[in-house]
């Protein structure tokens, strides 16, 4: 593989993702490497649930007690809620218009959640946190550090772009 290798020849990028990458003007390895993040999010602030502070960004690790999705009656959007607990307490996580998360995060799964702690009428919660499943705290790979946020298109997330970029650097040439 070299910088001029077309994205069609990169393992892990199927026809659907090829089309989406071309919408971002990414046609080869060079274009993918130089599709630079437009900002970074700092998720390196680890804390226990009892230590979270309103309006701060933090990363917590714990076990999911429950996950549910419902449609809000006022704004007609999907809301997914999860409750995460560690040895020190529990906190709610809320995602807006991302109902698929209920299929990804399951009850009793251990996860890292990284995001901003906000307050609402029902108390404090993590708003639209990034998540990563893990068996134990030492398995952290993506959350808990500086995370690049790339220019995206529908169906092509920064999380996927980070994954495929890592594949480029780790796959044998």
Tab-separated table of N, CA and C in Angstrom:
chain	number	residue	atom	x	y	z
A	1	UNK	N	0.844	-1.170	0.000
A	1	UNK	CA	0.000	0.000	0.000
A	1	UNK	C	0.901	1.249	0.000
A	2	UNK	N	0.528	2.235	-0.804
A	2	UNK	CA	1.245	3.509	-0.811
A	2	UNK	C	0.239	4.653	-0.799
A	3	UNK	N	0.719	5.878	-0.838
A	3	UNK	CA	-0.161	7.040	-0.726
A	3	UNK	C	-1.179	7.147	-1.862
A	4	UNK	N	-0.855	6.563	-3.009
A	4	UNK	CA	-1.766	6.631	-4.159
A	4	UNK	C	-2.731	5.449	-4.234
A	5	UNK	N	-2.672	4.536	-3.257
A	5	UNK	CA	-3.580	3.385	-3.248
A	5	UNK	C	-5.024	3.884	-3.129
A	6	UNK	N	-5.892	3.495	-4.069
A	6	UNK	CA	-7.292	3.919	-4.017
A	6	UNK	C	-7.996	3.342	-2.789
A	7	UNK	N	-8.983	4.063	-2.283
A	7	UNK	CA	-9.707	3.587	-1.102
A	7	UNK	C	-10.410	2.260	-1.371
A	8	UNK	N	-10.702	1.980	-2.649
A	8	UNK	CA	-11.329	0.694	-2.994
A	8	UNK	C	-10.432	-0.486	-2.648
A	9	UNK	N	-9.131	-0.247	-2.550
A	9	UNK	CA	-8.169	-1.316	-2.266
A	9	UNK	C	-7.790	-1.399	-0.790
A	10	UNK	N	-8.441	-0.617	0.048
A	10	UNK	CA	-8.133	-0.647	1.474
A	10	UNK	C	-9.080	-1.618	2.164
A	11	UNK	N	-8.510	-2.587	2.849
A	11	UNK	CA	-9.300	-3.584	3.561
A	11	UNK	C	-10.143	-2.901	4.634
A	12	UNK	N	-11.423	-3.265	4.689
A	12	UNK	CA	-12.314	-2.707	5.696
A	12	UNK	C	-13.179	-1.567	5.189
A	13	UNK	N	-12.929	-1.115	3.954
A	13	UNK	CA	-13.748	-0.039	3.387
A	13	UNK	C	-14.567	-0.627	2.234
A	14	UNK	N	-15.844	-0.875	2.518
A	14	UNK	CA	-16.733	-1.435	1.515
A	14	UNK	C	-17.338	-0.362	0.625
A	15	UNK	N	-18.186	-0.773	-0.326
A	15	UNK	CA	-18.767	0.159	-1.304
A	15	UNK	C	-19.556	1.315	-0.685
A	16	UNK	N	-20.277	1.057	0.385
A	16	UNK	CA	-21.073	2.122	1.007
A	16	UNK	C	-20.156	3.198	1.581
A	17	UNK	N	-19.109	2.767	2.303
A	17	UNK	CA	-18.181	3.737	2.885
A	17	UNK	C	-17.330	4.410	1.810
A	18	UNK	N	-17.031	3.699	0.722
A	18	UNK	CA	-16.285	4.317	-0.376
A	18	UNK	C	-17.057	5.512	-0.931
A	19	UNK	N	-18.351	5.337	-1.103
A	19	UNK	CA	-19.208	6.405	-1.628
A	19	UNK	C	-19.218	7.601	-0.666
A	20	UNK	N	-19.332	7.314	0.623
A	20	UNK	CA	-19.360	8.388	1.626
A	20	UNK	C	-18.015	9.115	1.695
A	21	UNK	N	-16.917	8.361	1.596
A	21	UNK	CA	-15.597	8.990	1.605
A	21	UNK	C	-15.414	9.892	0.385
A	22	UNK	N	-15.913	9.461	-0.760
A	22	UNK	CA	-15.792	10.279	-1.974
A	22	UNK	C	-16.591	11.573	-1.856
A	23	UNK	N	-17.679	11.566	-1.035
A	23	UNK	CA	-18.415	12.805	-0.783
A	23	UNK	C	-17.530	13.815	-0.047
A	24	UNK	N	-16.572	13.300	0.714
A	24	UNK	CA	-15.620	14.156	1.431
A	24	UNK	C	-14.347	14.390	0.616
A	25	UNK	N	-14.383	13.989	-0.669
A	25	UNK	CA	-13.245	14.124	-1.588
A	25	UNK	C	-12.042	13.276	-1.165
A	26	UNK	N	-12.324	12.125	-0.554
A	26	UNK	CA	-11.275	11.180	-0.153
A	26	UNK	C	-11.295	10.030	-1.152
A	27	UNK	N	-10.228	9.962	-1.986
A	27	UNK	CA	-10.177	8.951	-3.050
A	27	UNK	C	-9.046	7.949	-2.873
A	28	UNK	N	-8.038	8.309	-2.047
A	28	UNK	CA	-6.891	7.411	-1.876
A	28	UNK	C	-6.328	7.552	-0.456
A	29	UNK	N	-5.275	6.789	-0.168
A	29	UNK	CA	-4.665	6.782	1.164
A	29	UNK	C	-4.195	8.187	1.542
A	30	UNK	N	-3.591	8.897	0.594
A	30	UNK	CA	-3.106	10.257	0.870
A	30	UNK	C	-4.249	11.153	1.342
A	31	UNK	N	-5.370	11.112	0.618
A	31	UNK	CA	-6.525	11.942	0.987
A	31	UNK	C	-7.024	11.585	2.385
A	32	UNK	N	-7.012	10.302	2.711
A	32	UNK	CA	-7.481	9.857	4.021
A	32	UNK	C	-6.546	10.342	5.133
A	33	UNK	N	-5.250	10.234	4.904
A	33	UNK	CA	-4.273	10.677	5.902
A	33	UNK	C	-4.359	12.187	6.117
A	34	UNK	N	-4.593	12.928	5.036
A	34	UNK	CA	-4.631	14.387	5.142
A	34	UNK	C	-6.048	14.936	5.365
A	35	UNK	N	-6.971	14.057	5.677
A	35	UNK	CA	-8.301	14.500	6.122
A	35	UNK	C	-8.143	14.769	7.618
A	36	UNK	N	-7.693	15.962	7.940
A	36	UNK	CA	-7.272	16.297	9.299
A	36	UNK	C	-8.458	16.674	10.192
A	37	UNK	N	-8.319	16.417	11.477
A	37	UNK	CA	-9.365	16.827	12.420
A	37	UNK	C	-9.520	18.346	12.414
A	38	UNK	N	-10.749	18.816	12.614
A	38	UNK	CA	-10.948	20.261	12.707
A	38	UNK	C	-10.919	20.735	14.155
A	39	UNK	N	-10.927	19.777	15.110
A	39	UNK	CA	-10.758	20.107	16.520
A	39	UNK	C	-10.483	18.811	17.286
A	40	UNK	N	-10.163	18.969	18.565
A	40	UNK	CA	-9.932	17.833	19.448
A	40	UNK	C	-10.790	17.998	20.691
A	41	UNK	N	-11.248	16.884	21.237
A	41	UNK	CA	-11.949	16.912	22.509
A	41	UNK	C	-11.053	16.259	23.556
A	42	UNK	N	-10.963	16.878	24.720
A	42	UNK	CA	-10.095	16.383	25.778
A	42	UNK	C	-10.916	15.564	26.773
A	43	UNK	N	-10.757	14.251	26.712
A	43	UNK	CA	-11.464	13.339	27.606
A	43	UNK	C	-10.507	12.692	28.599
A	44	UNK	N	-9.436	13.393	28.957
A	44	UNK	CA	-8.424	12.797	29.833
A	44	UNK	C	-8.705	13.010	31.315
A	45	UNK	N	-9.757	13.732	31.662
A	45	UNK	CA	-10.086	14.007	33.061
A	45	UNK	C	-10.890	12.839	33.651
A	46	UNK	N	-10.196	11.852	34.240
A	46	UNK	CA	-10.855	10.707	34.866
A	46	UNK	C	-11.375	11.081	36.240
A	47	UNK	N	-12.552	10.606	36.562
A	47	UNK	CA	-13.045	10.806	37.926
A	47	UNK	C	-14.071	9.725	38.258
A	48	UNK	N	-14.302	9.547	39.538
A	48	UNK	CA	-15.368	8.644	39.963
A	48	UNK	C	-16.680	9.415	39.838
A	49	UNK	N	-17.779	8.707	39.837
A	49	UNK	CA	-19.078	9.356	39.661
A	49	UNK	C	-19.355	10.364	40.775
A	50	UNK	N	-18.920	10.063	41.982
A	50	UNK	CA	-19.159	10.999	43.091
A	50	UNK	C	-18.374	12.304	42.938
A	51	UNK	N	-17.354	12.318	42.085
A	51	UNK	CA	-16.506	13.497	41.912
A	51	UNK	C	-16.885	14.374	40.721
A	52	UNK	N	-17.889	13.969	39.916
A	52	UNK	CA	-18.219	14.755	38.727
A	52	UNK	C	-18.728	16.134	39.117
A	53	UNK	N	-18.407	17.131	38.274
A	53	UNK	CA	-18.803	18.516	38.537
A	53	UNK	C	-19.571	19.061	37.342
A	54	UNK	N	-20.612	19.818	37.628
A	54	UNK	CA	-21.447	20.397	36.579
A	54	UNK	C	-20.605	21.301	35.680
A	55	UNK	N	-20.862	21.192	34.372
A	55	UNK	CA	-20.200	21.964	33.310
A	55	UNK	C	-18.754	21.576	33.066
A	56	UNK	N	-18.301	20.456	33.629
A	56	UNK	CA	-16.960	19.962	33.346
A	56	UNK	C	-17.048	18.717	32.474
A	57	UNK	N	-16.016	18.522	31.653
A	57	UNK	CA	-15.912	17.325	30.828
A	57	UNK	C	-15.103	16.305	31.613
A	58	UNK	N	-15.617	15.083	31.692
A	58	UNK	CA	-14.907	14.048	32.447
A	58	UNK	C	-15.131	12.685	31.804
A	59	UNK	N	-14.334	11.723	32.246
A	59	UNK	CA	-14.466	10.334	31.822
A	59	UNK	C	-14.717	9.500	33.060
A	60	UNK	N	-15.793	8.703	33.025
A	60	UNK	CA	-16.121	7.809	34.139
A	60	UNK	C	-16.175	6.374	33.622
A	61	UNK	N	-15.910	5.438	34.509
A	61	UNK	CA	-15.981	4.013	34.177
A	61	UNK	C	-16.970	3.365	35.125
A	62	UNK	N	-17.823	2.504	34.580
A	62	UNK	CA	-18.768	1.811	35.437
A	62	UNK	C	-19.588	0.787	34.694
A	63	UNK	N	-20.620	0.284	35.393
A	63	UNK	CA	-21.506	-0.755	34.863
A	63	UNK	C	-22.864	-0.127	34.559
A	64	UNK	N	-23.426	-0.494	33.421
A	64	UNK	CA	-24.726	0.037	33.031
A	64	UNK	C	-25.824	-0.695	33.798
A	65	UNK	N	-26.655	0.080	34.483
A	65	UNK	CA	-27.780	-0.486	35.232
A	65	UNK	C	-29.020	-0.629	34.358
A	66	UNK	N	-29.236	0.334	33.466
A	66	UNK	CA	-30.395	0.271	32.566
A	66	UNK	C	-30.163	1.164	31.357
A	67	UNK	N	-30.830	0.813	30.265
A	67	UNK	CA	-30.809	1.607	29.040
A	67	UNK	C	-32.216	1.615	28.477
A	68	UNK	N	-32.693	2.799	28.083
A	68	UNK	CA	-34.018	2.870	27.457
A	68	UNK	C	-34.035	4.017	26.458
A	69	UNK	N	-34.917	3.877	25.457
A	69	UNK	CA	-35.101	4.910	24.450
A	69	UNK	C	-36.577	5.239	24.374
A	70	UNK	N	-36.877	6.509	24.245
A	70	UNK	CA	-38.259	6.946	24.067
A	70	UNK	C	-38.272	8.148	23.139
A	71	UNK	N	-39.446	8.470	22.645
A	71	UNK	CA	-39.607	9.636	21.784
A	71	UNK	C	-40.203	10.755	22.619
A	72	UNK	N	-39.536	11.909	22.637
A	72	UNK	CA	-40.043	13.024	23.438
A	72	UNK	C	-41.321	13.547	22.796
A	73	UNK	N	-42.270	13.882	23.615
A	73	UNK	CA	-43.562	14.299	23.076
A	73	UNK	C	-43.533	15.733	22.575
A	74	UNK	N	-42.673	16.542	23.141
A	74	UNK	CA	-42.657	17.954	22.777
A	74	UNK	C	-41.909	18.209	21.467
A	75	UNK	N	-40.683	17.708	21.380
A	75	UNK	CA	-39.850	17.984	20.205
A	75	UNK	C	-39.834	16.835	19.213
A	76	UNK	N	-40.483	15.725	19.540
A	76	UNK	CA	-40.578	14.561	18.651
A	76	UNK	C	-39.203	14.013	18.226
A	77	UNK	N	-38.255	13.973	19.180
A	77	UNK	CA	-36.950	13.388	18.915
A	77	UNK	C	-36.762	12.182	19.820
A	78	UNK	N	-35.872	11.280	19.392
A	78	UNK	CA	-35.559	10.128	20.224
A	78	UNK	C	-34.585	10.530	21.325
A	79	UNK	N	-34.835	10.024	22.513
A	79	UNK	CA	-33.956	10.254	23.648
A	79	UNK	C	-33.562	8.877	24.193
A	80	UNK	N	-32.265	8.623	24.284
A	80	UNK	CA	-31.773	7.381	24.866
A	80	UNK	C	-31.121	7.731	26.196
A	81	UNK	N	-31.512	6.999	27.229
A	81	UNK	CA	-30.962	7.229	28.567
A	81	UNK	C	-30.336	5.945	29.081
A	82	UNK	N	-29.219	6.103	29.773
A	82	UNK	CA	-28.576	4.977	30.448
A	82	UNK	C	-28.205	5.447	31.848
A	83	UNK	N	-28.205	4.524	32.770
A	83	UNK	CA	-27.739	4.813	34.122
A	83	UNK	C	-26.469	3.998	34.331
A	84	UNK	N	-25.409	4.701	34.735
A	84	UNK	CA	-24.102	4.086	34.939
A	84	UNK	C	-23.749	4.185	36.417
A	85	UNK	N	-23.235	3.080	36.973
A	85	UNK	CA	-22.818	3.120	38.372
A	85	UNK	C	-21.389	2.648	38.523
A	86	UNK	N	-20.730	3.234	39.525
A	86	UNK	CA	-19.439	2.732	39.975
A	86	UNK	C	-19.535	2.549	41.491
A	87	UNK	N	-18.430	2.333	42.159
A	87	UNK	CA	-18.454	2.096	43.614
A	87	UNK	C	-18.928	3.317	44.401
A	88	UNK	N	-18.890	4.507	43.777
A	88	UNK	CA	-19.181	5.736	44.510
A	88	UNK	C	-20.571	6.310	44.249
A	89	UNK	N	-21.280	5.787	43.258
A	89	UNK	CA	-22.605	6.323	42.958
A	89	UNK	C	-23.070	5.977	41.565
A	90	UNK	N	-24.079	6.710	41.104
A	90	UNK	CA	-24.649	6.481	39.772
A	90	UNK	C	-24.900	7.818	39.098
A	91	UNK	N	-24.837	7.815	37.783
A	91	UNK	CA	-25.116	9.013	36.999
A	91	UNK	C	-25.853	8.599	35.728
A	92	UNK	N	-26.719	9.482	35.263
A	92	UNK	CA	-27.466	9.236	34.037
A	92	UNK	C	-26.662	9.761	32.854
A	93	UNK	N	-26.779	9.097	31.710
A	93	UNK	CA	-26.216	9.576	30.443
A	93	UNK	C	-27.391	9.716	29.486
A	94	UNK	N	-27.408	10.792	28.711
A	94	UNK	CA	-28.515	11.054	27.799
A	94	UNK	C	-27.955	11.369	26.410
A	95	UNK	N	-28.506	10.689	25.395
A	95	UNK	CA	-28.160	10.941	24.003
A	95	UNK	C	-29.419	11.372	23.269
A	96	UNK	N	-29.305	12.371	22.417
A	96	UNK	CA	-30.443	12.866	21.658
A	96	UNK	C	-30.329	12.427	20.200
A	97	UNK	N	-31.445	11.916	19.659
A	97	UNK	CA	-31.536	11.457	18.268
A	97	UNK	C	-30.495	10.394	17.922
A	98	UNK	N	-30.214	9.495	18.849
A	98	UNK	CA	-29.291	8.382	18.617
A	98	UNK	C	-29.886	7.093	19.199
A	99	UNK	N	-31.061	6.655	18.709
A	99	UNK	CA	-31.721	5.490	19.308
A	99	UNK	C	-30.926	4.189	19.182
A	100	UNK	N	-30.004	4.103	18.219
A	100	UNK	CA	-29.200	2.898	18.028
A	100	UNK	C	-28.315	2.598	19.236
A	101	UNK	N	-28.051	3.597	20.061
A	101	UNK	CA	-27.184	3.388	21.225
A	101	UNK	C	-27.784	2.355	22.176
A	102	UNK	N	-29.115	2.285	22.239
A	102	UNK	CA	-29.770	1.292	23.102
A	102	UNK	C	-29.469	-0.129	22.635
A	103	UNK	N	-29.161	-0.305	21.356
A	103	UNK	CA	-28.790	-1.626	20.840
A	103	UNK	C	-27.308	-1.921	21.041
A	104	UNK	N	-26.523	-0.876	21.235
A	104	UNK	CA	-25.076	-1.028	21.397
A	104	UNK	C	-24.684	-1.221	22.856
A	105	UNK	N	-25.255	-0.401	23.732
A	105	UNK	CA	-24.937	-0.466	25.157
A	105	UNK	C	-26.002	-1.282	25.867
A	106	UNK	N	-25.622	-2.355	26.496
A	106	UNK	CA	-26.560	-3.261	27.150
A	106	UNK	C	-26.409	-3.223	28.670
A	107	UNK	N	-27.484	-3.591	29.327
A	107	UNK	CA	-27.478	-3.686	30.789
A	107	UNK	C	-26.342	-4.598	31.241
A	108	UNK	N	-25.676	-4.224	32.320
A	108	UNK	CA	-24.558	-4.939	32.945
A	108	UNK	C	-23.235	-4.843	32.181
A	109	UNK	N	-23.207	-4.121	31.057
A	109	UNK	CA	-21.944	-3.927	30.344
A	109	UNK	C	-21.098	-2.900	31.079
A	110	UNK	N	-19.791	-3.102	31.061
A	110	UNK	CA	-18.853	-2.117	31.611
A	110	UNK	C	-18.457	-1.164	30.488
A	111	UNK	N	-18.509	0.131	30.769
A	111	UNK	CA	-18.203	1.123	29.750
A	111	UNK	C	-17.469	2.323	30.333
A	112	UNK	N	-16.768	3.017	29.443
A	112	UNK	CA	-16.248	4.344	29.721
A	112	UNK	C	-17.206	5.311	29.056
A	113	UNK	N	-17.572	6.364	29.749
A	113	UNK	CA	-18.363	7.444	29.164
A	113	UNK	C	-17.570	8.727	29.335
A	114	UNK	N	-17.446	9.496	28.261
A	114	UNK	CA	-16.717	10.763	28.302
A	114	UNK	C	-17.590	11.855	27.742
A	115	UNK	N	-17.772	12.903	28.521
A	115	UNK	CA	-18.578	14.012	28.050
A	115	UNK	C	-18.764	15.054	29.122
A	116	UNK	N	-19.630	16.011	28.809
A	116	UNK	CA	-19.880	17.137	29.700
A	116	UNK	C	-21.013	16.801	30.667
A	117	UNK	N	-20.798	17.134	31.929
A	117	UNK	CA	-21.823	16.968	32.961
A	117	UNK	C	-22.689	18.228	32.952
A	118	UNK	N	-23.980	18.042	32.742
A	118	UNK	CA	-24.911	19.176	32.739
A	118	UNK	C	-26.029	18.893	33.737
A	119	UNK	N	-26.813	19.906	34.005
A	119	UNK	CA	-27.931	19.738	34.916
A	119	UNK	C	-29.231	20.045	34.183
A	120	UNK	N	-30.249	19.279	34.524
A	120	UNK	CA	-31.568	19.462	33.931
A	120	UNK	C	-32.618	19.356	35.014
A	121	UNK	N	-33.882	19.310	34.608
A	121	UNK	CA	-34.958	19.272	35.606
A	121	UNK	C	-34.954	17.986	36.440
A	122	UNK	N	-34.306	16.935	35.914
A	122	UNK	CA	-34.244	15.669	36.648
A	122	UNK	C	-32.865	15.394	37.241
A	123	UNK	N	-32.049	16.431	37.409
A	123	UNK	CA	-30.740	16.256	38.023
A	123	UNK	C	-29.605	16.355	37.025
A	124	UNK	N	-28.430	15.874	37.440
A	124	UNK	CA	-27.254	15.961	36.575
A	124	UNK	C	-27.171	14.740	35.666
A	125	UNK	N	-26.537	14.936	34.503
A	125	UNK	CA	-26.340	13.824	33.567
A	125	UNK	C	-25.210	14.154	32.607
A	126	UNK	N	-24.672	13.105	31.991
A	126	UNK	CA	-23.685	13.258	30.923
A	126	UNK	C	-24.464	13.498	29.640
A	127	UNK	N	-24.169	14.579	28.950
A	127	UNK	CA	-24.897	14.929	27.741
A	127	UNK	C	-24.170	14.423	26.499
A	128	UNK	N	-24.827	13.554	25.739
A	128	UNK	CA	-24.279	12.973	24.505
A	128	UNK	C	-22.838	12.485	24.666
A	129	UNK	N	-22.558	11.657	25.683
A	129	UNK	CA	-21.162	11.261	25.900
A	129	UNK	C	-20.648	10.291	24.840
A	130	UNK	N	-19.346	10.363	24.603
A	130	UNK	CA	-18.677	9.331	23.817
A	130	UNK	C	-18.644	8.093	24.708
A	131	UNK	N	-18.666	6.915	24.107
A	131	UNK	CA	-18.680	5.698	24.914
A	131	UNK	C	-17.737	4.668	24.332
A	132	UNK	N	-17.271	3.808	25.212
A	132	UNK	CA	-16.412	2.707	24.803
A	132	UNK	C	-16.644	1.548	25.751
A	133	UNK	N	-16.993	0.387	25.184
A	133	UNK	CA	-17.205	-0.796	26.010
A	133	UNK	C	-15.856	-1.357	26.458
A	134	UNK	N	-15.823	-1.926	27.653
A	134	UNK	CA	-14.594	-2.500	28.199
A	134	UNK	C	-14.951	-3.497	29.288
A	135	UNK	N	-14.093	-4.490	29.493
A	135	UNK	CA	-14.317	-5.441	30.581
A	135	UNK	C	-13.818	-4.875	31.898
A	136	UNK	N	-12.720	-4.117	31.815
A	136	UNK	CA	-12.157	-3.518	33.028
A	136	UNK	C	-11.533	-2.175	32.694
A	137	UNK	N	-11.254	-1.412	33.720
A	137	UNK	CA	-10.775	-0.040	33.558
A	137	UNK	C	-9.469	0.052	32.772
A	138	UNK	N	-8.632	-0.968	32.821
A	138	UNK	CA	-7.336	-0.916	32.142
A	138	UNK	C	-7.437	-1.069	30.626
A	139	UNK	N	-8.626	-1.341	30.093
A	139	UNK	CA	-8.795	-1.565	28.655
A	139	UNK	C	-9.014	-0.298	27.850
A	140	UNK	N	-8.909	0.836	28.448
A	140	UNK	CA	-9.198	2.098	27.782
A	140	UNK	C	-8.350	2.275	26.524
A	141	UNK	N	-9.010	2.617	25.399
A	141	UNK	CA	-8.262	2.875	24.166
A	141	UNK	C	-8.613	4.210	23.532
A	142	UNK	N	-9.897	4.540	23.388
A	142	UNK	CA	-10.271	5.761	22.668
A	142	UNK	C	-10.711	6.896	23.582
A	143	UNK	N	-11.590	6.616	24.532
A	143	UNK	CA	-11.984	7.672	25.443
A	143	UNK	C	-10.850	7.873	26.436
A	144	UNK	N	-10.877	8.922	27.223
A	144	UNK	CA	-9.847	9.146	28.227
A	144	UNK	C	-8.582	9.790	27.704
A	145	UNK	N	-8.645	10.430	26.550
A	145	UNK	CA	-7.476	11.097	25.982
A	145	UNK	C	-7.955	12.207	25.056
A	146	UNK	N	-7.036	12.810	24.320
A	146	UNK	CA	-7.444	13.770	23.302
A	146	UNK	C	-8.023	12.997	22.120
A	147	UNK	N	-9.233	13.352	21.726
A	147	UNK	CA	-9.922	12.645	20.651
A	147	UNK	C	-10.077	13.573	19.452
A	148	UNK	N	-9.571	13.168	18.270
A	148	UNK	CA	-9.756	14.018	17.092
A	148	UNK	C	-11.208	13.983	16.619
A	149	UNK	N	-11.708	15.136	16.214
A	149	UNK	CA	-13.047	15.241	15.643
A	149	UNK	C	-12.870	15.704	14.205
A	150	UNK	N	-13.266	14.841	13.260
A	150	UNK	CA	-13.047	15.089	11.843
A	150	UNK	C	-14.271	15.717	11.186
A	151	UNK	N	-14.061	16.417	10.061
A	151	UNK	CA	-15.216	16.799	9.245
A	151	UNK	C	-15.928	15.519	8.813
A	152	UNK	N	-17.238	15.486	8.920
A	152	UNK	CA	-18.011	14.269	8.680
A	152	UNK	C	-19.043	14.481	7.575
A	153	UNK	N	-19.665	13.384	7.186
A	153	UNK	CA	-20.832	13.410	6.323
A	153	UNK	C	-21.811	12.398	6.895
A	154	UNK	N	-23.063	12.446	6.470
A	154	UNK	CA	-24.064	11.535	7.028
A	154	UNK	C	-23.627	10.080	6.871
A	155	UNK	N	-23.654	9.345	7.972
A	155	UNK	CA	-23.284	7.934	7.960
A	155	UNK	C	-21.790	7.677	8.085
A	156	UNK	N	-21.000	8.719	8.265
A	156	UNK	CA	-19.556	8.581	8.374
A	156	UNK	C	-19.100	9.419	9.568
A	157	UNK	N	-18.898	8.752	10.696
A	157	UNK	CA	-18.611	9.449	11.950
A	157	UNK	C	-17.109	9.605	12.187
A	158	UNK	N	-16.778	10.507	13.098
A	158	UNK	CA	-15.379	10.670	13.508
A	158	UNK	C	-14.847	9.371	14.113
A	159	UNK	N	-15.714	8.661	14.842
A	159	UNK	CA	-15.308	7.395	15.457
A	159	UNK	C	-14.869	6.400	14.371
A	160	UNK	N	-15.630	6.306	13.274
A	160	UNK	CA	-15.277	5.394	12.181
A	160	UNK	C	-13.995	5.877	11.502
A	161	UNK	N	-13.871	7.180	11.273
A	161	UNK	CA	-12.666	7.712	10.638
A	161	UNK	C	-11.430	7.442	11.493
A	162	UNK	N	-11.555	7.545	12.826
A	162	UNK	CA	-10.426	7.207	13.705
A	162	UNK	C	-10.069	5.725	13.547
A	163	UNK	N	-11.096	4.885	13.503
A	163	UNK	CA	-10.878	3.437	13.364
A	163	UNK	C	-10.141	3.111	12.063
A	164	UNK	N	-10.630	3.637	10.951
A	164	UNK	CA	-10.041	3.278	9.654
A	164	UNK	C	-8.648	3.879	9.508
A	165	UNK	N	-8.416	5.050	10.087
A	165	UNK	CA	-7.082	5.657	10.046
A	165	UNK	C	-6.101	4.815	10.859
A	166	UNK	N	-6.546	4.313	12.009
A	166	UNK	CA	-5.693	3.417	12.808
A	166	UNK	C	-5.366	2.152	12.036
A	167	UNK	N	-6.332	1.632	11.283
A	167	UNK	CA	-6.072	0.435	10.454
A	167	UNK	C	-4.966	0.697	9.443
A	168	UNK	N	-4.949	1.889	8.854
A	168	UNK	CA	-3.897	2.222	7.877
A	168	UNK	C	-2.518	2.114	8.506
A	169	UNK	N	-2.397	2.595	9.740
A	169	UNK	CA	-1.094	2.629	10.395
A	169	UNK	C	-0.691	1.285	10.974
A	170	UNK	N	-1.654	0.395	11.213
A	170	UNK	CA	-1.319	-0.880	11.830
A	170	UNK	C	-1.331	-2.056	10.866
A	171	UNK	N	-1.912	-1.880	9.674
A	171	UNK	CA	-1.972	-3.007	8.736
A	171	UNK	C	-0.625	-3.164	8.023
A	172	UNK	N	-0.261	-4.416	7.739
A	172	UNK	CA	1.010	-4.639	7.026
A	172	UNK	C	0.914	-4.110	5.599
A	173	UNK	N	1.990	-3.546	5.085
A	173	UNK	CA	1.998	-2.948	3.731
A	173	UNK	C	2.019	-4.003	2.668
